[in-house]
Coordinates of C-alpha atoms in Angstrom, one line a residue:
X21 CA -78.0 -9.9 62.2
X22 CA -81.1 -7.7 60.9
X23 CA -81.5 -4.2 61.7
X24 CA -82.9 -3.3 65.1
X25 CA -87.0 -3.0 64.9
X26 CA -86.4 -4.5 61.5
X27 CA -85.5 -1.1 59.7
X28 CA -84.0 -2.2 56.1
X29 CA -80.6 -0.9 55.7
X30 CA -79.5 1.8 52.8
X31 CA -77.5 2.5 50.3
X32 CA -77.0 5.6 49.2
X33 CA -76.4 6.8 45.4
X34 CA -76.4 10.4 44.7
X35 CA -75.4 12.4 41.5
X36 CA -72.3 11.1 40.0
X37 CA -72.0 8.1 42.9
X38 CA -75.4 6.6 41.4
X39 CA -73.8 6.0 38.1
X40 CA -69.9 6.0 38.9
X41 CA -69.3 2.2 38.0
X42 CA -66.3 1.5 40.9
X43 CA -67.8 4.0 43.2
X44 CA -67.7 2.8 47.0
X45 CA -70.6 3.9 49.7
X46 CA -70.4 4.6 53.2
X47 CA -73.7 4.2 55.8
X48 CA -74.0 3.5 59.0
X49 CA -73.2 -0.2 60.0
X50 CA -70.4 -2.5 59.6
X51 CA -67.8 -1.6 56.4
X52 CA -68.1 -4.9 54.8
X53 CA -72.0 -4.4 54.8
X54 CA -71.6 -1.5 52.5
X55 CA -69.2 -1.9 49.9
X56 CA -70.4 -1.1 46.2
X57 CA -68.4 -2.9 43.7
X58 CA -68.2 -3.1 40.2
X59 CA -68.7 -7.2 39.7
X60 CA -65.9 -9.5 38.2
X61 CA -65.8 -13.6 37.2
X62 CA -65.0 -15.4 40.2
X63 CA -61.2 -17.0 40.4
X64 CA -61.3 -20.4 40.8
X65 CA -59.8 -21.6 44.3
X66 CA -57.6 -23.9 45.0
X67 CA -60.0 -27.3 45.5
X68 CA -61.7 -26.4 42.4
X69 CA -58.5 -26.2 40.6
X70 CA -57.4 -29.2 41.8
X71 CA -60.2 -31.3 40.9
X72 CA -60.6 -29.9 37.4
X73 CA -56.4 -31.2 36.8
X74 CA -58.5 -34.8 37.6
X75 CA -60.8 -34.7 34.7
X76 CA -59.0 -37.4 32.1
X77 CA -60.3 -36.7 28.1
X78 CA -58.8 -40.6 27.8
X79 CA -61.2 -41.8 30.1
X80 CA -63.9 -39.8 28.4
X81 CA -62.8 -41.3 25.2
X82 CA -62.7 -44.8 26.4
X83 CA -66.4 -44.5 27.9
X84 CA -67.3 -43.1 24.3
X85 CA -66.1 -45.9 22.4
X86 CA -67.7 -48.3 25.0
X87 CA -70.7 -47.2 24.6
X88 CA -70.8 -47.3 20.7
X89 CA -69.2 -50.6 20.8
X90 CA -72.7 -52.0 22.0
X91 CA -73.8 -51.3 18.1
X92 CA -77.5 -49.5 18.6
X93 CA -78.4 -48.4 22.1
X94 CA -81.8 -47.8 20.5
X95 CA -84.6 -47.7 22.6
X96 CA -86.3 -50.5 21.3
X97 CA -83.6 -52.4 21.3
X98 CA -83.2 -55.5 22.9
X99 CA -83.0 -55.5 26.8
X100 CA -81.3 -58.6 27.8
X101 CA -78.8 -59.0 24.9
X102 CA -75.2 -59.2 27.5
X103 CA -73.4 -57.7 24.3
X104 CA -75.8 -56.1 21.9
X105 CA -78.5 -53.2 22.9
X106 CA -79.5 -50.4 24.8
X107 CA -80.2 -53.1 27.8
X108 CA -76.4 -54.2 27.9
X109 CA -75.4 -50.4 27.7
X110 CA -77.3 -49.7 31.0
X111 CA -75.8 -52.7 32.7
X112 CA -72.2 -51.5 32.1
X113 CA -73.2 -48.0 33.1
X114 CA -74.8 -49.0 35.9
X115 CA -71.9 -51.5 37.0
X116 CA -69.1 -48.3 36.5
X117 CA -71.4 -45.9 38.4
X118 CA -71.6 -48.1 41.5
X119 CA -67.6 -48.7 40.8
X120 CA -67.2 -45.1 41.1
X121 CA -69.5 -44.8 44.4
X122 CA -67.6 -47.5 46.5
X123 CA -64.9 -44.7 46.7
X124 CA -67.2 -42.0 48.1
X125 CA -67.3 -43.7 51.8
X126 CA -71.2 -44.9 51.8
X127 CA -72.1 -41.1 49.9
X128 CA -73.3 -42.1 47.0
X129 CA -75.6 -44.2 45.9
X130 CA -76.7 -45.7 42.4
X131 CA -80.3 -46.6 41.7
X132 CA -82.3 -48.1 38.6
X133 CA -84.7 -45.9 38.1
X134 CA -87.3 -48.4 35.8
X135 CA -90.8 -47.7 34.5
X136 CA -93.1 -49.3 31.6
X137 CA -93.6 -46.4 28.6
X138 CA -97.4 -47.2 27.7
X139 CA -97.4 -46.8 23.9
X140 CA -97.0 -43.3 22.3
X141 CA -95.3 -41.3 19.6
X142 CA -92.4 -43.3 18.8
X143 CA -93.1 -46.0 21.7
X144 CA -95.5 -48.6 19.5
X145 CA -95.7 -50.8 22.5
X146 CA -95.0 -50.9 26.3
X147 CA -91.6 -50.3 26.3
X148 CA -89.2 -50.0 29.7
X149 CA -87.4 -47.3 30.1
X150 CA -84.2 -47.2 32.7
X151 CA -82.5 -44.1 33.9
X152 CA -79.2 -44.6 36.0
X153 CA -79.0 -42.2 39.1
X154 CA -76.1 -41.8 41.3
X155 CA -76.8 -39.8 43.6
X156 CA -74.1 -37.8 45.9
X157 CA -75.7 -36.9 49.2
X158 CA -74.3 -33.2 50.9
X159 CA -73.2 -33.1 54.0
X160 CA -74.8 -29.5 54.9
X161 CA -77.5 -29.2 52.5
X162 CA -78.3 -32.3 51.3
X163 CA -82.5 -31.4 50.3
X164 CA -80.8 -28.8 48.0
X165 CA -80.1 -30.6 44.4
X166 CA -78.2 -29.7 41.3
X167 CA -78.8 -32.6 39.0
X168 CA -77.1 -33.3 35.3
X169 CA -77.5 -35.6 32.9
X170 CA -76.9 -36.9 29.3
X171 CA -79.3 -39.7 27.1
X172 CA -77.5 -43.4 26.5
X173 CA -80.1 -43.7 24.0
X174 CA -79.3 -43.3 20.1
X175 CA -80.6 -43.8 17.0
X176 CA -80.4 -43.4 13.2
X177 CA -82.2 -41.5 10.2
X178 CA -85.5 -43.5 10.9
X179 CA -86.3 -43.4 14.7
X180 CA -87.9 -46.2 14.9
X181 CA -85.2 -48.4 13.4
X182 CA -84.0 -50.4 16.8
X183 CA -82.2 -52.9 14.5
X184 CA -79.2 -51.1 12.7
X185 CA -75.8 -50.0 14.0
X186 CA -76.8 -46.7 16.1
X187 CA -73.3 -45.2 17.2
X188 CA -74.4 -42.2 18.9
X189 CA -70.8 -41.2 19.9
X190 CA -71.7 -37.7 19.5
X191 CA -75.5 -38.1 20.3
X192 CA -75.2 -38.4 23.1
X193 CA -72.5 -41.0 24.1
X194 CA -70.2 -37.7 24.6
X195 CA -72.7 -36.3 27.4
X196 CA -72.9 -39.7 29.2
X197 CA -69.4 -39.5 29.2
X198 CA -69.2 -36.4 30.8
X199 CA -72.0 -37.4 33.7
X200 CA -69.7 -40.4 34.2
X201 CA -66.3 -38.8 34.5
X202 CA -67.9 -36.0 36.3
X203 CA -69.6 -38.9 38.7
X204 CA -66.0 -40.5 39.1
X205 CA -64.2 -37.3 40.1
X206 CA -66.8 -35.9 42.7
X207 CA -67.5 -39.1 44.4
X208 CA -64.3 -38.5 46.9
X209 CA -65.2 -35.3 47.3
X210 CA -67.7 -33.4 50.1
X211 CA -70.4 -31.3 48.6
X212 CA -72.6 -29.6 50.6
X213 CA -75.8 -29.4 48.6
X214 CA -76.4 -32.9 46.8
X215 CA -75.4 -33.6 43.6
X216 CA -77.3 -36.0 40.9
X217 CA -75.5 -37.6 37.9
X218 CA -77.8 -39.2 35.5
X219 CA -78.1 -41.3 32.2
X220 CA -81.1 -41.7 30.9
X221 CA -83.3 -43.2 28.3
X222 CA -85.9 -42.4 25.8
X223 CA -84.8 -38.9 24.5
X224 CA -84.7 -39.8 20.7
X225 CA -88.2 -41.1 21.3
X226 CA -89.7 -38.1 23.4
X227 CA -87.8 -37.4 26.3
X228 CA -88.8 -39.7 27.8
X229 CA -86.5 -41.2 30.8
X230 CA -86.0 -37.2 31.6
X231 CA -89.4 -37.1 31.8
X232 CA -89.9 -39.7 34.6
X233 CA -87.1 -38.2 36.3
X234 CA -88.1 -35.1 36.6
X235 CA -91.5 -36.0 37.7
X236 CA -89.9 -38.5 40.4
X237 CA -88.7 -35.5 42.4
X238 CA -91.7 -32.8 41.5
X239 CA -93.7 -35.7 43.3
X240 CA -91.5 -36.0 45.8
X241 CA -91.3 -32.5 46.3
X242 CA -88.0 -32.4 45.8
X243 CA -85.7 -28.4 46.0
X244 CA -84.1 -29.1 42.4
X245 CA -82.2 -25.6 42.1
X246 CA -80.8 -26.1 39.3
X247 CA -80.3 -28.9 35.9
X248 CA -78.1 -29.2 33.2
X249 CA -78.4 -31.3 30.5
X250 CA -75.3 -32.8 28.1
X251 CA -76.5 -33.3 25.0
X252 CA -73.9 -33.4 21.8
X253 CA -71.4 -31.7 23.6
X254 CA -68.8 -34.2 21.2
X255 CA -67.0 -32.6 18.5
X256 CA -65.5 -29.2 18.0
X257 CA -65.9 -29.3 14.1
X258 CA -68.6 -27.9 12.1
X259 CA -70.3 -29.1 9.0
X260 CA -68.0 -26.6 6.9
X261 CA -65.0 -28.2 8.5
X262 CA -64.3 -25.0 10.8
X263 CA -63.7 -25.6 14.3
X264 CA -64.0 -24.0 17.4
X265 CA -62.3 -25.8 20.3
X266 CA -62.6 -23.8 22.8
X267 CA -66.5 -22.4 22.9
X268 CA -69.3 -24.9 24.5
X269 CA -72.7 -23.1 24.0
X270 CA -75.0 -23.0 27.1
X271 CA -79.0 -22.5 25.9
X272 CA -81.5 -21.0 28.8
X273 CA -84.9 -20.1 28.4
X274 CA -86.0 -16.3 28.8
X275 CA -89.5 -16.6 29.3
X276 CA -90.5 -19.9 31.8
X277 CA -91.6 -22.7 30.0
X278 CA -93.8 -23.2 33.3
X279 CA -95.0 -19.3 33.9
X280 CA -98.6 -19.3 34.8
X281 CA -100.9 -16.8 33.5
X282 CA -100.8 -14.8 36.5
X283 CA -96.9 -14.8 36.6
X284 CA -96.7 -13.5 32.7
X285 CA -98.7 -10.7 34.0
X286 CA -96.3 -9.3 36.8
X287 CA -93.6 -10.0 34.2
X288 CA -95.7 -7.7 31.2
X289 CA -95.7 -4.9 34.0
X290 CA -92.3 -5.6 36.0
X291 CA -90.2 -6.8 33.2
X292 CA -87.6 -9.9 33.3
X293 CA -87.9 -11.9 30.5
X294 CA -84.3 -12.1 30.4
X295 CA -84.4 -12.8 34.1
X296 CA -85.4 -16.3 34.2
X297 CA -84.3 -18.7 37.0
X298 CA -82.6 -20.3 34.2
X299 CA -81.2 -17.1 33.1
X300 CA -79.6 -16.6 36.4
X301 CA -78.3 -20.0 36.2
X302 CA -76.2 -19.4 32.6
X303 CA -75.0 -16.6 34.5
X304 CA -73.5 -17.8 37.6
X305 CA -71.8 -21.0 34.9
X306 CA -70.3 -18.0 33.1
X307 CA -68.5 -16.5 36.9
X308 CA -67.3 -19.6 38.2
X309 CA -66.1 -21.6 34.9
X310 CA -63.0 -19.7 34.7
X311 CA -61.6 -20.1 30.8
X312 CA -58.1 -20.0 32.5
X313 CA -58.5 -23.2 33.8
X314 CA -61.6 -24.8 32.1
X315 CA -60.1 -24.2 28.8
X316 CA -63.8 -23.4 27.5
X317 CA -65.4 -19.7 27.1
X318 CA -69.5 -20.2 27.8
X319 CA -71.3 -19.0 24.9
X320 CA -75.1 -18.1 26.2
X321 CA -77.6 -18.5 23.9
X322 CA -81.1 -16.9 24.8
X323 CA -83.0 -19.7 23.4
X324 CA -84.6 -22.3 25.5
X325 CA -83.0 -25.0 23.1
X326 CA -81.5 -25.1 19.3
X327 CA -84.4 -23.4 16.9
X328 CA -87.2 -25.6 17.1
X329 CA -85.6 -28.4 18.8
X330 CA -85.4 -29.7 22.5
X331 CA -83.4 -32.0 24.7
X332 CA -83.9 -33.3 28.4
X333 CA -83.8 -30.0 30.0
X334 CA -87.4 -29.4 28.9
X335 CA -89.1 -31.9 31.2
X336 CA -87.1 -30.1 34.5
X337 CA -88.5 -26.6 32.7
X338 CA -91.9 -27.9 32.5
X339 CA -92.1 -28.5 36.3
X340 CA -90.4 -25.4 37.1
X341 CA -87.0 -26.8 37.7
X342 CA -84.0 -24.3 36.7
X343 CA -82.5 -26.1 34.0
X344 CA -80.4 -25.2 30.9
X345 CA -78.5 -27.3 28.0
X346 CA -74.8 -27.8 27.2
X347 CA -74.3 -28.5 23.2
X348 CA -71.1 -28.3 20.7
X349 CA -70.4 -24.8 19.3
X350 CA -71.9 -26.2 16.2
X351 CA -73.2 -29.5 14.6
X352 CA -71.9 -31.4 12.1
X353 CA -75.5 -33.1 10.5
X354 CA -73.8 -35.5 8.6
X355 CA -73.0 -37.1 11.9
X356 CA -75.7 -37.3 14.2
X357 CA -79.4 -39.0 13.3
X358 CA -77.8 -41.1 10.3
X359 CA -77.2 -44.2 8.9
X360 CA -73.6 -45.1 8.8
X361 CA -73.0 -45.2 5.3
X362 CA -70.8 -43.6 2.5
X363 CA -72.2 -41.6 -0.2
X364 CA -69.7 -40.1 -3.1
X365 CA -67.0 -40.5 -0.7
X366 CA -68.3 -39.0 2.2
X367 CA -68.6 -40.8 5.4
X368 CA -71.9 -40.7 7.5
X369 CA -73.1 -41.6 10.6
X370 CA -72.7 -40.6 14.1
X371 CA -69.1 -42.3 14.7
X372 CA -66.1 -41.7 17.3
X373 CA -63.8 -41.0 14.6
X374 CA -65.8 -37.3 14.7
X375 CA -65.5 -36.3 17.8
X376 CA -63.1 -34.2 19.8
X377 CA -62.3 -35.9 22.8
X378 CA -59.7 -33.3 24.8
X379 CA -62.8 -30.9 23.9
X380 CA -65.0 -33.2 25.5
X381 CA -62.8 -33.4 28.7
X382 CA -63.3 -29.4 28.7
X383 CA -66.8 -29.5 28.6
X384 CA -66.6 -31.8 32.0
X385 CA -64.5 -29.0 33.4
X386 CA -67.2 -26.4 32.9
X387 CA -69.8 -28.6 34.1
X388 CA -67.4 -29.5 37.3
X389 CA -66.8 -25.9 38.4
X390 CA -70.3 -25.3 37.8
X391 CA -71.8 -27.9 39.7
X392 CA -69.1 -27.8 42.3
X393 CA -69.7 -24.4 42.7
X394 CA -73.1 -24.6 43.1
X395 CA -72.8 -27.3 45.4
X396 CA -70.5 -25.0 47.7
X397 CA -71.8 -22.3 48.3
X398 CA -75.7 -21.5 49.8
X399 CA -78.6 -22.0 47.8
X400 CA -80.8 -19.2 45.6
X401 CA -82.3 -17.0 48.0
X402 CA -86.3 -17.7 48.4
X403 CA -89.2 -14.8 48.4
X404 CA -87.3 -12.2 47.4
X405 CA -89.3 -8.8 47.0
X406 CA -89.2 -5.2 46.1
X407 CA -91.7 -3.5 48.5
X408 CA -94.4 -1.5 46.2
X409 CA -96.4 -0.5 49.0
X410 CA -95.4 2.8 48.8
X411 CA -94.4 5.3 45.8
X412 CA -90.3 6.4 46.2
X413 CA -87.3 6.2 43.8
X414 CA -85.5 4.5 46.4
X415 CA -85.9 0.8 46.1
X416 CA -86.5 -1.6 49.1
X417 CA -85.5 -5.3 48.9
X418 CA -87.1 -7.9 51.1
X419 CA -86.0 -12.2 51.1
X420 CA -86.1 -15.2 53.4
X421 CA -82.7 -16.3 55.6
X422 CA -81.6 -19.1 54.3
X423 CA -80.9 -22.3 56.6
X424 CA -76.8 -23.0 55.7
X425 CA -74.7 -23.0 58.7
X426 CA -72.1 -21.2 56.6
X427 CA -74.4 -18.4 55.2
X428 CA -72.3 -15.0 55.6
X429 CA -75.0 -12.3 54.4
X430 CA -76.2 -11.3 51.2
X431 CA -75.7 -8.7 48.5
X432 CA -77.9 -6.8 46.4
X433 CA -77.1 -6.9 42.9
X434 CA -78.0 -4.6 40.0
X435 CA -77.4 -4.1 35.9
X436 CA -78.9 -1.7 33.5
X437 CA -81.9 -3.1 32.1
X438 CA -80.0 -3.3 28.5
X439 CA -77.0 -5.3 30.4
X440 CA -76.7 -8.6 30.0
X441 CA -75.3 -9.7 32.9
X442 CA -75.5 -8.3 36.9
X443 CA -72.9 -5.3 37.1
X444 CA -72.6 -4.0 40.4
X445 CA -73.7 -5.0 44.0
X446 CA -73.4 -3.8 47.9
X447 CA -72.4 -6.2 50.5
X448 CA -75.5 -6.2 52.7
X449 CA -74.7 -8.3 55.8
X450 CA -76.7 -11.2 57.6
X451 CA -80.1 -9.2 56.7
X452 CA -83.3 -10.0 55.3
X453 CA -83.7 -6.3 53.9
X454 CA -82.2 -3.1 52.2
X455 CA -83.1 -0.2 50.3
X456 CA -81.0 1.2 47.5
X457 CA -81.4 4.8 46.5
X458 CA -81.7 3.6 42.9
X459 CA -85.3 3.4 41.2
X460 CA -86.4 0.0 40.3
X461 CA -88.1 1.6 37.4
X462 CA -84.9 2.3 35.7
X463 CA -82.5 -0.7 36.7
X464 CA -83.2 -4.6 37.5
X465 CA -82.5 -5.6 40.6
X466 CA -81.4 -9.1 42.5
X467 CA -80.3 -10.6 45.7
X468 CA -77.9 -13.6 46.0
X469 CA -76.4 -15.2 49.7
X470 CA -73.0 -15.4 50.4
X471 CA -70.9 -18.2 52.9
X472 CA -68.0 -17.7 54.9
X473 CA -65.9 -18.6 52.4
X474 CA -67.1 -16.2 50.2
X475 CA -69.0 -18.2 47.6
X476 CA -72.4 -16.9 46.1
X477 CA -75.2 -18.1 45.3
X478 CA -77.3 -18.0 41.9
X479 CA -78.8 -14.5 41.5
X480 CA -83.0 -14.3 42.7
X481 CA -84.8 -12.3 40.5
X482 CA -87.5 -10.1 43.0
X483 CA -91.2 -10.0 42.4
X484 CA -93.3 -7.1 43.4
X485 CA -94.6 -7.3 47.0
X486 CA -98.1 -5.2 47.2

């Protein structure tokens, strides 16, 4: 419960104890309210370790080779071909997708999301463009969404060729892959927020099908907290033949692609370019997906995408969505965006005979414990402040209770503004405010919620309150 009269609680750091990285502070109130801790990854528990040992790279493969066995799954490929084309490609996905949600007990559901492209770059004539959404309803939070997704679409050196063999086992017949195995897994399962897996159209020509999605739930006003994106997430091999097994890379944005002039004003005089909702997002994936049991360490890149490229994130980003990308460790070129052909020996072309499919199968695990997480436990805290009303080098924290009927408390978390990721944090109870005898001029601050189970939220970055 809050503080009688609505004082904020306090934290005290003095000295030694302000810096002291394990050191542990006693104020009035309840112990567990006021234990300052060094932070650590999350272990996974038991359900989640259970339901990674259910992810099967065979049936990643198998949905890999099906796909490519459609021969181009172009966007302007034909729509009613039964074997041939990017329109027989979304009737099989759509058919397994609605397999997998008659085991979920009437939970999930699996729409055709259709619309006619008016002609554009890439699109020389009214084109439609079909996304398939299964969608995973919670059972305590179900207006709270975490959606992923990968592009059926492919293509070869000249995007507007809809005619020649387009593989795209890599691009992006791996990320489908992982939506649908991902879709198969949780659809037995109970999540409390709602959970969104989607393949969709149009990205080689412009992001198309992403775009329509995301726009779908910005008009319906729709509490998107987070959105991943699988997009080449297939092979494990470079173009020098290295490989890295074992490393998916996770790009998130810095700066918001949808900041408003007035917002990249508070951030010139506050900081927190690295403090993105996005950024938050890369690093609650790197706390809950465990290496020990995803197989996978998380690289973070601080890019919004690859240099000068983009995927199907960008369309969440642009309406303010949370939203980050899941690609390969590195590409192989030779084997994405090409004709299959053979020149001087070499083979080219975006085949399944180059990709990695047991690496593959770990890229679904670090998408399942992240979305699972997520799911889980309570949402990202909403108006979160630091009270500037008054000069002090004590910081006060104010935020809105969340609405779970698991919701424990929160924490206040902190980091050096040169540290990458949050470092320390006090255990602040079922409260709404606290003050920490730290100055907010000298470290970043943030404030997460916590369940009864002891699962946390995504970090929220505060804004001044004046």
């Amino acid at each position: 419960m809050a503080n009688p009269k609505g004082t904020p609680r306090r934290t005290l750091l003095t000295g030694a104890a302000a810096t002291a990285a394990a050191a542990t502070v006693q104020v009035a109130g309840p112990a567990a309210a006021n234990e300052r801790t060094r932070l650590a990854p999350r272990p996974p528990s038991r359900e989640l370790r259970a339901l990674l040992r259910e992810i099967d790279h065979r049936r990643v493969e198998a949905t890999v080779r099906r796909l490519v066995a459609f021969g181009t799954r172009h966007t302007l490929s034909a729509q009613d071909d039964p074997e041939r084309g990017i329109g027989a490609a979304r009737d099989w996905i759509l058919a397994r997708m609605r397999e997998y949600a008659r085991a979920s007990g009437g939970r999930m559901t699996v729409d055709l999301q259709s619309y006619v492209q008016q002609p554009g770059p890439r699109i020389p004539t009214p084109t439609r463009i079909s996304n398939v959404v299964a969608t995973l309803r919670g059972t305590t939070s179900p207006d709270r969404l975490y959606v992923v997704s990968g592009h059926y679409d492919s293509r070869v050196s000249d995007p507007m060729d809809h005619t020649s063999d387009a593989p795209g086992a890599d691009d992006d017949a791996s990320g489908v892959a992982v939506v649908m195995e991902l879709a198969r897994v949780l659809a037995t399962r109970r999540t409390g927020a709602t959970l969104v897996f989607a393949a969709v159209a149009g990205e080689e020509q412009g992001l198309y099908g992403a775009a329509h999605l995301a726009q779908s739930y910005k008009d319906q006003r729709a509490d998107v907290q987070g959105m991943f994106t699988n997009d080449i997430v297939g092979s494990s091999t470079a173009d020098d033949g290295s490989r890295d097994p074992h490393t998916i890379r996770l790009f998130a944005e810095g700066v918001p692609t949808s900041e408003t002039p007035q917002e990249a004003d508070v951030r010139r005089s506050v900081g927190g370019e690295n403090d993105s909702p996005s950024r938050q997002l890369a690093r609650f994936v790197r706390e809950v997906a465990d290496p020990e049991v995803t197989g996978m360490k998380v690289r973070v890149i601080y890019r919004r995408d690859r240099y000068l490229r983009g995927g199907d994130h960008i369309p969440f980003l642009e309406r303010a969505y949370p939203a980050a990308r899941f690609t390969e460790p590195a590409e192989d070129y030779a084997h994405q965006h090409q004709d299959v052909r053979v020149v001087d020996g070499k083979q080219y072309g975006d085949l399944p005979e180059f990709c990695d499919f047991p690496f593959v199968g770990r890229v679904a695990r670090v998408n399942a414990a992240a979305l699972w997480s997520l799911a889980q436990a309570p949402g990202t805290p909403r108006g979160a402040k630091i009270v500037t009303t008054a000069l002090t080098n004590a910081t006060e924290l104010v935020w809105e209770r969340g609405g779970e009927p698991d919701l424990a408390g929160y924490e206040v978390v902190w980091r050096e503004t040169t540290a990458p990721e949050w470092t320390h944090a006090v255990r602040v109870g079922d409260a709404t405010r606290h003050t920490v005898d730290l100055s907010k001029d000298n470290v970043f601050f943030g404030v997460r919620a916590v369940n009864r189970a002891g699962l946390r939220s995504p970090v929220a970055f505060p804004a001044p309150q004046r």
